Coordinates of C-alpha atoms in Angstrom, one line a residue:
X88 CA 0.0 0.0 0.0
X89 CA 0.8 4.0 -0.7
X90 CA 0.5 6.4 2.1
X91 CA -0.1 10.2 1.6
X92 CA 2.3 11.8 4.3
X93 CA 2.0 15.2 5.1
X94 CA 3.4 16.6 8.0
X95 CA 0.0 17.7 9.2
X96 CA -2.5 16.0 11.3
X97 CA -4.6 14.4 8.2
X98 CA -0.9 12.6 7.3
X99 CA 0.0 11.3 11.0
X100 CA -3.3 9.8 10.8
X101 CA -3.0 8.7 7.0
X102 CA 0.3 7.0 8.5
X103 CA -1.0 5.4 11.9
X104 CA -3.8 3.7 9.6
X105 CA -1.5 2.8 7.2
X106 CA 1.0 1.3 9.6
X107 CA -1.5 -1.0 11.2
X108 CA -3.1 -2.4 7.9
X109 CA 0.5 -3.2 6.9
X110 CA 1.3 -4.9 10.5
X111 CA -2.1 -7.1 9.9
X112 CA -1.7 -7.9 6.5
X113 CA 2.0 -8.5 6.1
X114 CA 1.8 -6.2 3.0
X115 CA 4.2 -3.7 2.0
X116 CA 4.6 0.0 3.1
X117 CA 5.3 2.9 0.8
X118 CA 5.4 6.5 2.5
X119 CA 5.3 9.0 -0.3
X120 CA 5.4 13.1 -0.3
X121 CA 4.2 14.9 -3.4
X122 CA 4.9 18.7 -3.6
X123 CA 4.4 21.3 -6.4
X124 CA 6.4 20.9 -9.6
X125 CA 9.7 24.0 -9.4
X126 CA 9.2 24.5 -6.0
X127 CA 13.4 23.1 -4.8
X128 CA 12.6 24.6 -1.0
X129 CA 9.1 22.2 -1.1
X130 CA 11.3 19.5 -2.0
X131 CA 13.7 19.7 0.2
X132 CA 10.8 20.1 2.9
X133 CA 9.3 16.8 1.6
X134 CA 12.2 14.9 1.9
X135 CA 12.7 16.2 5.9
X136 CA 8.6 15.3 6.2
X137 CA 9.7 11.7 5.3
X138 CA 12.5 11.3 7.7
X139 CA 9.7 13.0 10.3
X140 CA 7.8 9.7 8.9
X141 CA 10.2 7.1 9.6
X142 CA 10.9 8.3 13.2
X143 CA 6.7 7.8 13.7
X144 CA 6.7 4.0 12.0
X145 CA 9.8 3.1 14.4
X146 CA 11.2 0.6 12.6
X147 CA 8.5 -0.4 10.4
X148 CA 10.0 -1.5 6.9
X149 CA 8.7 1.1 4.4
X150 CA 10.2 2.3 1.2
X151 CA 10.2 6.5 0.9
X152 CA 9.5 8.4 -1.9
X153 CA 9.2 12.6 -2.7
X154 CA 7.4 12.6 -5.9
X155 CA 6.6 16.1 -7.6
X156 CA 3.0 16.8 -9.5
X157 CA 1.2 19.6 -9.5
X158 CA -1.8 17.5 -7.4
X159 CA -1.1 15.1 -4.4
X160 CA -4.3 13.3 -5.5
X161 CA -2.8 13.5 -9.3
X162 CA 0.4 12.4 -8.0
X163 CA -0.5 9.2 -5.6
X164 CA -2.4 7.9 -8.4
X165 CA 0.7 8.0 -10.5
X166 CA 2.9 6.6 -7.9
X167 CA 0.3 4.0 -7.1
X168 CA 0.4 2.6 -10.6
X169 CA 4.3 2.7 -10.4
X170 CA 4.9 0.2 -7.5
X171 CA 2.0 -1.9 -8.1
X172 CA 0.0 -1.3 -4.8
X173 CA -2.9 -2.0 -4.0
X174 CA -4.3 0.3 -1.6
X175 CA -4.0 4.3 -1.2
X176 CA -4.3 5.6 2.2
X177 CA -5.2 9.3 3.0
X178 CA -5.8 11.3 5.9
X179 CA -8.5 14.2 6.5
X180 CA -8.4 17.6 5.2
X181 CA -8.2 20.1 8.0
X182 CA -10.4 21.6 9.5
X183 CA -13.1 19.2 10.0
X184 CA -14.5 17.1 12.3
X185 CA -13.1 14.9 14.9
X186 CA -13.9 11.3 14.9
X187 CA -15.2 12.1 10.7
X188 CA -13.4 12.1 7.6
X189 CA -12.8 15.6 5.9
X190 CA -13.1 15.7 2.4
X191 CA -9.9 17.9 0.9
X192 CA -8.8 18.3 -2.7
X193 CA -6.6 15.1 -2.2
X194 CA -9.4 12.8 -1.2
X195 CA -11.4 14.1 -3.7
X196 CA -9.8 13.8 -6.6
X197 CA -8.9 9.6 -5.3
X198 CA -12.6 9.5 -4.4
X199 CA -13.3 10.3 -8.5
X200 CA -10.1 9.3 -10.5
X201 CA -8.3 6.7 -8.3
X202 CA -7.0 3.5 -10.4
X203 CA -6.8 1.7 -6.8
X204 CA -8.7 0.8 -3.8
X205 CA -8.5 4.1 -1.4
X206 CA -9.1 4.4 2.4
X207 CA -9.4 7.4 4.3
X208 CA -8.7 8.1 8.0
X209 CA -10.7 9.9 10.1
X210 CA -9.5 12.7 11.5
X211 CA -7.9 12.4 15.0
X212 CA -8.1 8.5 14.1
X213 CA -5.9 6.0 16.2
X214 CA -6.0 2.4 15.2
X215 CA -6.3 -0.5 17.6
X216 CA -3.8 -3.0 17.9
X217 CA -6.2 -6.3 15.9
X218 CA -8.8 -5.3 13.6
X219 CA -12.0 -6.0 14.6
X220 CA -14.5 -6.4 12.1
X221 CA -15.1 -5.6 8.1
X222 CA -18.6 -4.2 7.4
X223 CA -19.6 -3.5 3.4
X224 CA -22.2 -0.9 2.9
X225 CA -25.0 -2.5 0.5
X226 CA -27.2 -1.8 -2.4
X227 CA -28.9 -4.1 -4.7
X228 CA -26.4 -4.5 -7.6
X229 CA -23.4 -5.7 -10.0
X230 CA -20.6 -3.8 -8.3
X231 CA -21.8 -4.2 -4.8
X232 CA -22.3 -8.0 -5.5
X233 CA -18.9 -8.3 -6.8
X234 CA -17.8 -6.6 -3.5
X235 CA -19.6 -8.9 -1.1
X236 CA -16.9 -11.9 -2.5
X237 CA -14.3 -9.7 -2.2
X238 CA -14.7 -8.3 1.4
X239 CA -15.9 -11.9 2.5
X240 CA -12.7 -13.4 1.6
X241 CA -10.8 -10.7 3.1
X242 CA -12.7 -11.0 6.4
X243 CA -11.8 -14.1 6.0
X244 CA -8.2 -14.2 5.5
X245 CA -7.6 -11.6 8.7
X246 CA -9.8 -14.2 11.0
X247 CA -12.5 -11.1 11.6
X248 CA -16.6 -10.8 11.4
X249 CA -17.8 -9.8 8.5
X250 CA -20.9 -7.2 8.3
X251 CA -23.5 -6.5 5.7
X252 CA -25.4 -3.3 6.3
X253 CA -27.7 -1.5 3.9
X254 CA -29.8 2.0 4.8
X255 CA -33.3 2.3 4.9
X256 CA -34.2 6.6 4.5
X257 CA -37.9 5.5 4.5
X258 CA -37.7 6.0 0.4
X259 CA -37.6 2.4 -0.6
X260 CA -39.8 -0.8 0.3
X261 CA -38.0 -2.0 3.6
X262 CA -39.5 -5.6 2.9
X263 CA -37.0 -5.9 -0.6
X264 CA -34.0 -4.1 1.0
X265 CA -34.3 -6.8 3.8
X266 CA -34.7 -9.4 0.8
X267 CA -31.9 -8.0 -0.8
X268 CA -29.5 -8.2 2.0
X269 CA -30.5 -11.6 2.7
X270 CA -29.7 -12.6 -1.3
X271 CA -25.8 -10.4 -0.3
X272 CA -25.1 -13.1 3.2
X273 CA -26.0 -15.9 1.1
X274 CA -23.7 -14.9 -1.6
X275 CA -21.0 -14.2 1.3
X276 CA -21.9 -17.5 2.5
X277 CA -21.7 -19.5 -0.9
X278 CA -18.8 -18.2 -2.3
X279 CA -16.2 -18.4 0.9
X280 CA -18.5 -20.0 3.7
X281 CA -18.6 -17.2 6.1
X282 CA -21.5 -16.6 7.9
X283 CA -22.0 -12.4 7.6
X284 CA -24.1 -10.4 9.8
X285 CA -26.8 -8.3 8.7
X286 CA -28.3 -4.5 9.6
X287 CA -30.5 -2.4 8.2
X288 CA -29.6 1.2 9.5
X289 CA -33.1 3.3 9.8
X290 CA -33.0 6.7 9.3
X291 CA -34.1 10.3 7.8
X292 CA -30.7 10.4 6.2
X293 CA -27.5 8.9 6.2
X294 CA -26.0 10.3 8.7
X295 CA -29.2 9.4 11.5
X296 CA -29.2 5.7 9.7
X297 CA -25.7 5.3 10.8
X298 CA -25.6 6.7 14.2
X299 CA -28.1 3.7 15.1
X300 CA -25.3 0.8 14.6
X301 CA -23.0 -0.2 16.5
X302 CA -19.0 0.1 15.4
X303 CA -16.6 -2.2 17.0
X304 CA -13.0 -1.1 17.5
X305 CA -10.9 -1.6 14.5
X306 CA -14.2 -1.6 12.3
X307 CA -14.1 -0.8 8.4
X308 CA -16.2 0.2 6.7
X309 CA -15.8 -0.6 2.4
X310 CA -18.3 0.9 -0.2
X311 CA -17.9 -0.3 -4.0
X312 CA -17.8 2.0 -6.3
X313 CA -20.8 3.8 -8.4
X314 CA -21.8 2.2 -11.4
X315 CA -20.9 5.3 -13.6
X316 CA -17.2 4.8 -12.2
X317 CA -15.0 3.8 -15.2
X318 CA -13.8 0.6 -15.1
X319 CA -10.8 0.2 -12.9
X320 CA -11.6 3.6 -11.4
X321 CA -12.9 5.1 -8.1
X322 CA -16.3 7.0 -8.5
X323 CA -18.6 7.7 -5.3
X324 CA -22.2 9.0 -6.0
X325 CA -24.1 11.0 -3.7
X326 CA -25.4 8.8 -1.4
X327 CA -22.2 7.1 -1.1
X328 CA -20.0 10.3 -0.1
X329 CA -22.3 11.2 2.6
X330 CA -21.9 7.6 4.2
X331 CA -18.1 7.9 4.2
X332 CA -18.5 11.5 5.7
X333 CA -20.5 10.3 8.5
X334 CA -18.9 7.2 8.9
X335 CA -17.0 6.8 12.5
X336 CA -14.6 4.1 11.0
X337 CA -12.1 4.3 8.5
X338 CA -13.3 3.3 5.0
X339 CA -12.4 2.2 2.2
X340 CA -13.4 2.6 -1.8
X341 CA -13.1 0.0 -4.0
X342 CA -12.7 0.5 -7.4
X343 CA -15.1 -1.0 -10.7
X344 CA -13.9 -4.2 -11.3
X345 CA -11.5 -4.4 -8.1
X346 CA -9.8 -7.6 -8.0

């Protein structure tokens, strides 16, 4: 995985996520700094804001890199691509919430562009040492379905529950999203045999239909992407950005066709 490091508060939190999802995966750790193309004092400050980096992983393995682009988002894409990972970590814009994740010019451009999956921290966000458990927001189609499999056999590759939750805003029939999310635990169920809980969140909007689950220590929370998303890229609709910015969890984007 790629982490966006800043030497902010949205970066120390990009890298404390990032740290931990390396130390439970066994996966490797690149720390990269992207500053503003003819700026030599920005580069020289990005290349300090990585040792700053390696004195906060203590010891951790990672491989550093100060890449220039005239866009972090832009230029984390790029780099992502160039070393193969999987994963793109970011931390919160500042300014916003504590406990939430901000949405800056970074996030948003990997939110809408991304070739690879991207998590975001919350701001203020300090992982626990063991995940805890891996909860997939749900909707009724092809990418979402193609995520169930995928989340399912990651939850069950870390040893950790795995959580099926769709939100009823009092606009749909509840009786078919209950049907629906019963059709998404089978899948989980036939495809890699674990047994997946299931919530339907009740609310006047996403952010009241969240607040009535409960979210374990070391929960994440992974929406696919929208159906308009190109394939291999990250797009979030509407409904899906206002879940990640009231989510109290980390989450994580998946891009079409994520494999």
């Amino acid at each position: 995985m790629i982490v966006g490091y800043s030497a902010d508060a949205g970066g120390r939190d990009a890298l404390a996520l990032g740290s931990a999802i390396t130390r439970v995966t066994g996966g490797e750790l690149t720390v990269a700094t992207i500053y503003p193309p003819g700026s030599p004092g920005e580069a020289v400050e990005a290349q300090a804001n990585l040792a700053h980096a390696a004195e906060e992983l203590g010891g951790l393995p990672a491989e550093y890199i100060t890449y220039e682009s005239r866009g972090a988002g832009r230029g984390l894409s790029v780099l992502a691509s160039r070393v193969r990972a999987d994963l793109i970590v970011a931390g919160s814009a500042d300014g916003g919430q504590r406990g939430r994740i901000g949405i800056g010019s970074t996030s948003d451009h990997l939110l809408h562009l991304s070739p690879e999956a991207v998590m975001l921290a919350p701001a203020g966000y300090r992982p626990p040492e063991e995940a805890g458990r891996l909860t997939l927001a749900y909707v009724h189609r092809p990418q979402c379905d193609a995520a169930v499999e995928r989340v399912a056999q990651t939850a069950l590759r870390l040893g950790v529950p795995l959580r099926l939750i769709t939100l009823d805003l009092r606009t749909d029939d509840p009786g078919r999203l209950r049907d629906d999310l019963a059709l998404a635990v089978r899948l989980a169920w036939e495809t890699t045999g674990i047994e997946a809980e299931a919530e339907v969140a009740e609310g006047h909007d996403v952010a009241e239909a969240l607040a009535t689950l409960e979210w374990a220590p070391g929960e994440l929370l992974v929406c696919a992407a929208s159906e308009d998303a190109q394939p291999h890229r990250v797009f979030l609709g509407e409904l899906a950005m206002k879940v990640l910015r009231a989510a109290p969890c980390p989450v994580t984007v998946l891009p079409r066709g994520f494999d």
